[in-house]
Structure formats: structure tokens, C-alpha cells
Tab-separated table of C-alpha atoms in Angstrom:
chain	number	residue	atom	x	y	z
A	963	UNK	CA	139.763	34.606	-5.895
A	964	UNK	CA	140.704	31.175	-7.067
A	965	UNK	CA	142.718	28.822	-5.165
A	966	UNK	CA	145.037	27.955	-7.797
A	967	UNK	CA	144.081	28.606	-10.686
A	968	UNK	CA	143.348	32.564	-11.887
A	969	UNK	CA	139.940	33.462	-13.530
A	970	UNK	CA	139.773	36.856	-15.233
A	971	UNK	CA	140.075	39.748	-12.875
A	972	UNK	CA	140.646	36.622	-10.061
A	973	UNK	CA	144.315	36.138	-9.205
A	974	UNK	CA	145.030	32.675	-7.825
A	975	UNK	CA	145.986	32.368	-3.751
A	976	UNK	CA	149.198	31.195	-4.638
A	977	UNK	CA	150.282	34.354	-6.673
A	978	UNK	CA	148.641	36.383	-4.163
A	979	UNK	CA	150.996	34.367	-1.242
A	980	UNK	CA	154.391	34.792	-3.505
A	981	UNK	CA	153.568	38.220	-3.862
A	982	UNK	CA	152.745	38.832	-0.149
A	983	UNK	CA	156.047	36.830	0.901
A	984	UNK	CA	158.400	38.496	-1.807
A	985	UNK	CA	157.552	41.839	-0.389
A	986	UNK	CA	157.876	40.706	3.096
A	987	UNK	CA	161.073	39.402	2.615
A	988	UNK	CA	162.672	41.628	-0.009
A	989	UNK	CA	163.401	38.930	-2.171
A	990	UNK	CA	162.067	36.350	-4.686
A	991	UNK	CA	164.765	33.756	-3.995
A	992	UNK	CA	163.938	33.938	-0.067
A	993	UNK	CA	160.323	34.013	-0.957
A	994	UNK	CA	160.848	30.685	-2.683
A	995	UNK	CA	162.704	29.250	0.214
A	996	UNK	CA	159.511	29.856	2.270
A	997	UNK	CA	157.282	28.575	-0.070
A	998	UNK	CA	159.325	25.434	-1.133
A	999	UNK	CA	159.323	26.741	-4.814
A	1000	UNK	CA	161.602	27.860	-7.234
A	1001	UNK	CA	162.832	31.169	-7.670
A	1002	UNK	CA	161.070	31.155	-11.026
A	1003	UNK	CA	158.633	30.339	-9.659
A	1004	UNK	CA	157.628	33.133	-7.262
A	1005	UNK	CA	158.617	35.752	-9.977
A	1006	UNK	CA	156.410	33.686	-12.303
A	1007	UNK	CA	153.219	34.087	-9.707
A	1008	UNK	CA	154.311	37.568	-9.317
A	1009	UNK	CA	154.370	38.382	-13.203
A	1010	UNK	CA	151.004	36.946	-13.155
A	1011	UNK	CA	149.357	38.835	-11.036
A	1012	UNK	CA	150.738	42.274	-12.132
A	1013	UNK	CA	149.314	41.050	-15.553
A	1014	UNK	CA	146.052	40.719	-14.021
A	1015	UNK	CA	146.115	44.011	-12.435
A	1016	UNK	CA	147.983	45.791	-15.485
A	1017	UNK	CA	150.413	47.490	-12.842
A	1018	UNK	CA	153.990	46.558	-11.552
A	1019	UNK	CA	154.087	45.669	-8.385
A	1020	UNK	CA	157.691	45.316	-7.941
A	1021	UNK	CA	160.389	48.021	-9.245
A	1022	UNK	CA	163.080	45.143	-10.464
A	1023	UNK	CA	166.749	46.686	-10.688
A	1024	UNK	CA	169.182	43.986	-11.414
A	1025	UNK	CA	168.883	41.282	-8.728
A	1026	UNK	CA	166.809	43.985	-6.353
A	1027	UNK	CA	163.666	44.320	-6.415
A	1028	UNK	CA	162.047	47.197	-4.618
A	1029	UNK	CA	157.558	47.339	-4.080
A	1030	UNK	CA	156.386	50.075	-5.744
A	1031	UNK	CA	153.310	52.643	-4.956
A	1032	UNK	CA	150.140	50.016	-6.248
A	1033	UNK	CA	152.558	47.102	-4.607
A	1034	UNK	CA	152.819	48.855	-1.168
A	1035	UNK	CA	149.261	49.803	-1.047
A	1036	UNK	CA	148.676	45.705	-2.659
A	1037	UNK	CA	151.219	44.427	0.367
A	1038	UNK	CA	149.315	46.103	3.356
A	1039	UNK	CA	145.469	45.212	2.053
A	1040	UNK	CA	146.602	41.187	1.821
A	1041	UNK	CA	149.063	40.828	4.477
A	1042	UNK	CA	146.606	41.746	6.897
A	1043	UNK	CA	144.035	39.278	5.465
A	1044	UNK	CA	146.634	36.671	5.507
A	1045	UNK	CA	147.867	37.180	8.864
A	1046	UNK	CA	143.730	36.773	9.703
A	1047	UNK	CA	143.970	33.481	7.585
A	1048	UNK	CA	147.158	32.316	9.314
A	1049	UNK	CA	145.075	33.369	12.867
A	1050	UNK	CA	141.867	31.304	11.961
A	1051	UNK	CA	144.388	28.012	10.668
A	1052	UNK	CA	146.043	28.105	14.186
A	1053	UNK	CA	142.748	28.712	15.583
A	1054	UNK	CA	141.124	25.554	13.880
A	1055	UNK	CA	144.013	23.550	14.631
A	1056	UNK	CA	144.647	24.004	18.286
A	1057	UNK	CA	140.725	23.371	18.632
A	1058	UNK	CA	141.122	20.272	16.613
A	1059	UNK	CA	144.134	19.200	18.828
A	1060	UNK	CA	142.057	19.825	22.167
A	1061	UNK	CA	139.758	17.076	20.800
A	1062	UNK	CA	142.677	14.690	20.770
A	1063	UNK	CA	143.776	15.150	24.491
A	1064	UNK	CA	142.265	14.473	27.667
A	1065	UNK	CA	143.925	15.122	31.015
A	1066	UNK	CA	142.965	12.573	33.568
A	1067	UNK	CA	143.496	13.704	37.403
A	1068	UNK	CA	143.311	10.601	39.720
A	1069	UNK	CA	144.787	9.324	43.110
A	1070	UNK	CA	148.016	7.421	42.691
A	1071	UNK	CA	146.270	4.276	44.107
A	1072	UNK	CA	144.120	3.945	41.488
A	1073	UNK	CA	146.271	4.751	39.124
A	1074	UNK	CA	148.587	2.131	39.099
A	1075	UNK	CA	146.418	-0.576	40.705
A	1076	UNK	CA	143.266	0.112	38.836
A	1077	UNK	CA	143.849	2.317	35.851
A	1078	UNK	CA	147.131	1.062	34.441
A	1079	UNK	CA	146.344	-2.772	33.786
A	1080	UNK	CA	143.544	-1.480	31.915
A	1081	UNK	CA	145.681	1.172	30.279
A	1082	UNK	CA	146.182	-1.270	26.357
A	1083	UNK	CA	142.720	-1.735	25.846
A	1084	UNK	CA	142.521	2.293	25.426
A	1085	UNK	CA	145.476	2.714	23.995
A	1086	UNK	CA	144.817	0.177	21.172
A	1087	UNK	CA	141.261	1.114	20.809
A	1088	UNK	CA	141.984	5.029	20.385
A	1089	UNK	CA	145.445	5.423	19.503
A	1090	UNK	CA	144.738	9.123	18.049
A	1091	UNK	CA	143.679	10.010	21.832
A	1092	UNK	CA	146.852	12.043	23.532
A	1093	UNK	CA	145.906	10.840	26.819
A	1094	UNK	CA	147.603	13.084	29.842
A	1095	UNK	CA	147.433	11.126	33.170
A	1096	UNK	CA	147.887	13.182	36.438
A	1097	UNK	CA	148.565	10.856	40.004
A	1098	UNK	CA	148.637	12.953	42.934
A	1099	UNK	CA	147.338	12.811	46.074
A	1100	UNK	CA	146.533	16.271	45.849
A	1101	UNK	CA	143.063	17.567	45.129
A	1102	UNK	CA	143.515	18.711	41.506
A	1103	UNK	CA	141.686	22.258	40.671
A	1104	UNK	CA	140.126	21.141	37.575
A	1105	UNK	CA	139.745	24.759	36.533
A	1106	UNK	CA	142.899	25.939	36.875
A	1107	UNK	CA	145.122	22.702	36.130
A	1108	UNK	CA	143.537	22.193	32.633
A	1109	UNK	CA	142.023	18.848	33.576
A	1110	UNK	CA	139.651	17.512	31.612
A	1111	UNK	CA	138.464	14.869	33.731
A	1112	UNK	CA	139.069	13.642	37.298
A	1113	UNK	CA	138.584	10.061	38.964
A	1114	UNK	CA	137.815	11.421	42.574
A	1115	UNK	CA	136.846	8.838	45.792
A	1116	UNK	CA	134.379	10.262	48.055
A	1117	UNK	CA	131.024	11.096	48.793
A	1118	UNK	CA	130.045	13.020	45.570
A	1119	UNK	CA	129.887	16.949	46.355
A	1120	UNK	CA	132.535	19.431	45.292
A	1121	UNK	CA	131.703	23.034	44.199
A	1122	UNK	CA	131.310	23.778	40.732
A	1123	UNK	CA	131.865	20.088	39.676
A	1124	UNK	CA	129.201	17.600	38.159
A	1125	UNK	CA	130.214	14.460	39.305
A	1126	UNK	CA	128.521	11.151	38.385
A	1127	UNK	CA	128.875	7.819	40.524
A	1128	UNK	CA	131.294	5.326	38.408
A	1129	UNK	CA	131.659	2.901	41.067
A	1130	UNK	CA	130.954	1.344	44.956
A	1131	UNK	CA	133.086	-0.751	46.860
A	1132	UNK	CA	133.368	-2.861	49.458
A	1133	UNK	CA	136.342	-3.078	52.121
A	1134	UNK	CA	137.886	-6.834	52.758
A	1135	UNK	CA	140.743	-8.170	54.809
A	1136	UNK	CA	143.696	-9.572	52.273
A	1137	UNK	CA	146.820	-10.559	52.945
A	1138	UNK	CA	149.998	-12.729	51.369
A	1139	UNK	CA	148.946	-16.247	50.607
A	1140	UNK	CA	151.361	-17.510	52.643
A	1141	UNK	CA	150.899	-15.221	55.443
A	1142	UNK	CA	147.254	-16.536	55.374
A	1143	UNK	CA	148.451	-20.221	55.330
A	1144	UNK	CA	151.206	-19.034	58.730
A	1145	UNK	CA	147.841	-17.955	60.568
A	1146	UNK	CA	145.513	-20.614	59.284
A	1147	UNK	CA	143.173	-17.295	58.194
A	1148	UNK	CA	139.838	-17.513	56.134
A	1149	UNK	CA	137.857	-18.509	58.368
A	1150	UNK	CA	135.318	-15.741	60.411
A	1151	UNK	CA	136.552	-12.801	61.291
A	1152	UNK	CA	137.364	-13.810	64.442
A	1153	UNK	CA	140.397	-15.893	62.760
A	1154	UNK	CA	142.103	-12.309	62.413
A	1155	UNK	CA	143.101	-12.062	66.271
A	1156	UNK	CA	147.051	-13.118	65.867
A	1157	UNK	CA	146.908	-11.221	62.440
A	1158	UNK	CA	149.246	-8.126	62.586
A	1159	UNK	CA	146.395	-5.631	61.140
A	1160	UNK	CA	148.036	-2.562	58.382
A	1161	UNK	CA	146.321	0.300	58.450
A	1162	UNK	CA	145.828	3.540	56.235
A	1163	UNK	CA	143.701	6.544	55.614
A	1164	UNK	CA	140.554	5.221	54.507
A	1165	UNK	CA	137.173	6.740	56.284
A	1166	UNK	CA	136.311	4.700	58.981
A	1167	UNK	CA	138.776	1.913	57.705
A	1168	UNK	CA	139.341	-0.881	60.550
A	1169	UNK	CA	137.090	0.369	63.213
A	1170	UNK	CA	134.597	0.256	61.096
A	1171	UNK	CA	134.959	-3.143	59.820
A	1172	UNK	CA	135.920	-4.696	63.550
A	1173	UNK	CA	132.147	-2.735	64.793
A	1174	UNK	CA	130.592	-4.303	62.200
A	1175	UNK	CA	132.187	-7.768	62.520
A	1176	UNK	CA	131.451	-8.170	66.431
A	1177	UNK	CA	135.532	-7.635	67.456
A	1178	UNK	CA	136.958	-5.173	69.720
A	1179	UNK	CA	139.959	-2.860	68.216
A	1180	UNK	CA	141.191	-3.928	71.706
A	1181	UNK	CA	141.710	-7.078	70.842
A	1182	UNK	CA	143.648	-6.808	67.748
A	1183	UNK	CA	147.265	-5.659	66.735
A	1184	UNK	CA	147.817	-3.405	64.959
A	1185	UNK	CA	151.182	-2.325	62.932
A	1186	UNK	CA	152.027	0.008	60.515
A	1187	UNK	CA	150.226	3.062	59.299
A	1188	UNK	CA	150.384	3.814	55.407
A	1189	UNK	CA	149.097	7.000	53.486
A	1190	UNK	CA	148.707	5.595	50.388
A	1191	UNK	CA	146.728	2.520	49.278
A	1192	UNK	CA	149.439	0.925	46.763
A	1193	UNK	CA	152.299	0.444	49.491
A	1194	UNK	CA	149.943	-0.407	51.563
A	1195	UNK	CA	148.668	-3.516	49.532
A	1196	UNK	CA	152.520	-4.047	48.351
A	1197	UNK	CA	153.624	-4.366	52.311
A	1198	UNK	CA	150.741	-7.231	52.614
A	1199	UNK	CA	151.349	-8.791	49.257
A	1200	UNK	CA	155.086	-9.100	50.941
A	1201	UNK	CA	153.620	-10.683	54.439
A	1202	UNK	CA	153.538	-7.818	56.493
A	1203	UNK	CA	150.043	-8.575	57.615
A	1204	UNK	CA	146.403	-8.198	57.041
A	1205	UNK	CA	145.503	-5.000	55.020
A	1206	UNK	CA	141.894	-3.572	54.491
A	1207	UNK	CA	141.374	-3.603	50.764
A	1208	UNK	CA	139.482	-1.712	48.680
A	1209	UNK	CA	137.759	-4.415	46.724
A	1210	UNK	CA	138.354	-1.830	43.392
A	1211	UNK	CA	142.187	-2.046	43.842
A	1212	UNK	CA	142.671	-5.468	45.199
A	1213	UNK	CA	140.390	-7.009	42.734
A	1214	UNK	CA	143.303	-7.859	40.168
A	1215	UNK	CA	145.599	-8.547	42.892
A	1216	UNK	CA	143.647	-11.502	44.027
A	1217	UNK	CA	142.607	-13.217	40.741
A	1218	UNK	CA	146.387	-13.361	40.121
A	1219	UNK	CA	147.585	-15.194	43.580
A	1220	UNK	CA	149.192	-12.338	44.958
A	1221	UNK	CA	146.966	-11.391	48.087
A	1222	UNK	CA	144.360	-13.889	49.195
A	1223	UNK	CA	141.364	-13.056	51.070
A	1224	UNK	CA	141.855	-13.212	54.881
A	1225	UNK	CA	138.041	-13.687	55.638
A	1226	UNK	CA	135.147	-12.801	53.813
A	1227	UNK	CA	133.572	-11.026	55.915
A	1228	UNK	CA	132.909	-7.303	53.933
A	1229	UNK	CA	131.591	-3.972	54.659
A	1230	UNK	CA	130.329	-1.339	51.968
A	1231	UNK	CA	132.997	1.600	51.722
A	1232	UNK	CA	132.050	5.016	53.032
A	1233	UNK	CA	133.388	6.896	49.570
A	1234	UNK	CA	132.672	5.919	46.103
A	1235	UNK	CA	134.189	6.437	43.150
A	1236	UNK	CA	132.891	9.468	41.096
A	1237	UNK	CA	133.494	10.536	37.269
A	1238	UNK	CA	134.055	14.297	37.255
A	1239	UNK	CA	134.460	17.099	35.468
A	1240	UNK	CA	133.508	21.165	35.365
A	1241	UNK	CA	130.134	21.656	35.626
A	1242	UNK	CA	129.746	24.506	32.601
A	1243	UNK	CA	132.618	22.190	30.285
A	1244	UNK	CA	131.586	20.899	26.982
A	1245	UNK	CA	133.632	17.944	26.485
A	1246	UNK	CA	135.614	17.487	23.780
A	1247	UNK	CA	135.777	13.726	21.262
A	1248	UNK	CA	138.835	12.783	23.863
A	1249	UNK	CA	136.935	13.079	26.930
A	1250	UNK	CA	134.039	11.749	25.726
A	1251	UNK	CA	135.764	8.591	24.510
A	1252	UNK	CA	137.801	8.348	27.581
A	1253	UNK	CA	134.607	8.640	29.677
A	1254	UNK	CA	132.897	6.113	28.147
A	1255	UNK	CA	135.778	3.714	28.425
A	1256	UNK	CA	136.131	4.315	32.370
A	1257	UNK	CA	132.002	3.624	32.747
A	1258	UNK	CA	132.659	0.555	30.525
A	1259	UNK	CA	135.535	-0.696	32.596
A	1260	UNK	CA	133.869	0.142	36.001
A	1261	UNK	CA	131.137	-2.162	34.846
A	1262	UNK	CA	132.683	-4.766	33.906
A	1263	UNK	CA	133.051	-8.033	35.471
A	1264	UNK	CA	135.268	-7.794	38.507
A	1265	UNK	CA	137.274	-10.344	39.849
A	1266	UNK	CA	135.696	-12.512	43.026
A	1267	UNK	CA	137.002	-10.452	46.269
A	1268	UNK	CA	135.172	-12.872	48.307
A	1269	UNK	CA	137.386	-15.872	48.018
A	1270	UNK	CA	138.550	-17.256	51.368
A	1271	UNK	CA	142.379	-17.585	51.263
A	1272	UNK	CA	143.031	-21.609	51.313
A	1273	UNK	CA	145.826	-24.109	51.765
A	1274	UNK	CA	146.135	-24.143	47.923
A	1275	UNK	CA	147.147	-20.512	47.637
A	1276	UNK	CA	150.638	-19.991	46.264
């Protein structure tokens, strides 16, 4: 069968799809509608093919036309293989759409204080890429939530799911510039005692860094308690006191002058950040590019997190 054009004993597609949509719908004039052709058309395509076949297909009776015998037993044969045609089409494309969009799950943290600054460069880079972007502090089920790819922090091991380290971190006191400036901070740790210290859910977090900087929590005041790391940095950036940052998410924060580091002292993070995604998934062109653009923007140059806060800080 040709495409378009008929060969002897070979009608074309076309004729074949007028005919199939003429009997479907009982008319020529509807079939055309379908088809965007003319009514002409179609019964031109039709007239075609029965002269290929030497048999009418349709009974014609003024404006009616009715299928007879040969065009009922025609109509069933290539409206099935049609319908398979139309199956395999909608097959291809919903395959070829998959490899357009990527669903990203990630905490809401890193979302808006790590992911979305970086957001144009992939955007302008791969504008064909229909790029989903789930924030929750809910652990996503990859599986069952359709999600191509996940951004997790921790130490590496969940079932089912090959994960790949993307990035380490290091935990550092920030606060407000000015709030720095009130306390005369940047100096040793020890300059943190009047500090009012924020706290959140990070492993180990404060007691961690105090052990490993010599201080007693006893010491030290303490004052609010936040569950997620972008109000948390927010409340310091507004002078609420000294927050532990996670030298991923603060990173921006403090090239720009809006925290300052409160001393320099650091400590390596318990978690990490991992790339990862269903162990048996073959990833599509999406998630592919997308992973390669978070591994390039992991390693990239990061902004100094070990600047002391100064006089100078606006």
C-alpha cells in the first residue's frame, strides 16, 4: 500500500482512511469534516479505491449512502488495522513525551534556597525539558509517585533505590550582618556566648558543633526551634540570632550580604546530599539531562562559607 499515491492493485492510505471514516460515520460530508477535506474529496478517494478493487463499496441513494456486502467485509478488515495504527501513534508519542519530562522530588529547603537560583541556567539550556518539581518534606515513594528523580539528604541507603553521592557539607554559624556587628561576632567560637542560638532538625545540629568547638550547651541560649531549614535561615537573615547553616543552602545567602558568618569555626554534616532514583529505571533524555545538570551544579564553585562576619558587612 502506498502512502499517497496508488500503484496498481495498491490503494493509497488516504483512500483507504476516507473510506474507513465514511463508513464509520455514515457520511462523506462528515468524513471530510474529520479529515479536513472536501466532500469531493472523500467521495473522490472512495471512487478510487472501488476502481481499484472493481467493486462498490458504498450503495449511493441520493445524498445516502449505505456500505454494501465487499464494503462491510472492506470496513471491518481496515478499521481494525487502523485502530492498531492509531494504538502504536499514541504509543510512540506518549513514550516520546516521557523523554521530555522529569519529575524532581526534593526537600523544600533545597528547593528554594539551592535549586531555584539555579533554576534559568536549565531552563535556557533545555527549554524542550517539561521539568515537574515536587517540595515536600515528605519522603516521596519514587515508585508510586511517578518520580523520576529525587534530591534526598542523608546517609545514602533506602530500599530499592540507587543513590549516588552529589554533595557534602559542612555546618557553620551565620547570622544577620548587623546582628553580628550588635554582638561583635566572628571571632572563635567562644564569641557566640550572648548569641541567641536558632535551632532546627538537623542530625546532631548544635550539640554537635558546641562538642566539637570546646563549649558547653549549658552555656549558651538557645531560642526558637524551626522544622524547616528556609525559615530558619529567613528568621536569622532578619536578626533573630545565630542559625546553624548548611553551608549548601547558605552558600548564596552569604556571597550576597544577607547572612554573614558568625565564626568560622565548621564541622562536616552528618547527611549528604544523594542523587536518586529506582534502582531497575532506565532513564529517559529528561532525566538524564537533568542529572547531569545537578552533578554539574553541585560541583561547581561554591561561594566562601568561611568568611568571618566584619564591621563592613551591610
Amino acid at each position: 500500500m502506498s502512502l499517497d499515491h496508488p500503484t496498481p492493485g495498491h490503494p493509497s492510505l488516504l483512500a483507504v482512511r476516507a473510506f474507513e471514516a465514511a463508513a464509520r460515520l455514515g457520511s462523506f460530508t462528515r468524513a471530510a469534516e474529520e479529515l479536513c477535506l472536501t466532500q469531493s474529496a472523500v467521495s473522490r478517494h472512495v471512487r478510487a479505491l472501488e476502481q481499484c478493487f472493481a467493486v462498490d463499496l458504498f450503495a449511493r441513494r441520493g445524498r445516502h449512502i449505505a456500505l454494501t456486502e465487499e464494503g462491510r467485509d472492506y470496513f471491518g478488515a481496515v478499521a481494525d488495522g487502523l485502530e492498531r495504527i492509531r494504538r502504536a501513534n499514541d504509543a510512540l508519542l506518549r513514550r516520546g513525551r516521557r523523554d521530555e519530562r522529569v519529575t524532581l522530588s526534593l526537600l523544600p529547603s533545597v528547593a528554594a534556597l539551592w535549586l531555584a537560583p539555579r533554576l534559568p541556567d536549565f531552563t535556557g539550556r533545555f527549554p524542550d525539558v517539561d521539568l515537574r518539581i515536587q517540595a515536600s518534606m515528605a519522603l516521596a515513594d519514587l515508585r508510586r509517585d511517578g518520580i523520576d528523580l529525587a534530591l534526598r539528604y542523608g546517609l545514602g541507603t533506602w530500599a530499592g533505590l540507587r543513590a549516588e553521592l552529589l554533595a557534602e557539607e559542612r555546618l557553620i554559624p551565620v547570622c544577620a550582618p548587623a546582628y553580628a556587628r550588635s554582638l561583635e561576632l566572628g571571632g572563635d567560637p567562644a564569641c557566640l556566648r550572648p548569641a541567641l542560638l536558632l535551632t532546627d532538625n538537623i542530625p546532631g545540629g548544635w550539640a554537635n558543633w558546641l562538642r566539637a568547638a570546646g563549649l558547653e550547651p549549658a552555656g549558651m541560649r538557645f531560642g526558637p526551634r524551626f522544622d524547616e531549614g528556609t525559615s530558619l535561615y529567613r528568621a536569622a537573615a532578619a536578626g533573630a540570632g545565630v542559625a546553624l547553616g548548611r553551608s549548601l543552602l547558605v552558600a548564596r545567602d552569604i556571597a550576597e550580604g544577607r547572612l554573614a558568618v558568625a565564626t568560622p569555626f565548621s564541622i562536616p554534616a552528618t547527611y549528604s546530599y544523594w542523587l536518586v532514583q529506582p534502582e531497575e529505571q532506565k532513564p529517559g533524555r529528561a532525566t538524564g539531562l537533568l542529572a547531569d545538570w545537578l552533578r554539574e551544579q553541585a560541583a561547581g564553585p561554591a561561594a566562601a562559607v568561611s568568611r568571618p562576619a566584619d564591621s563592613r558587612s551591610a
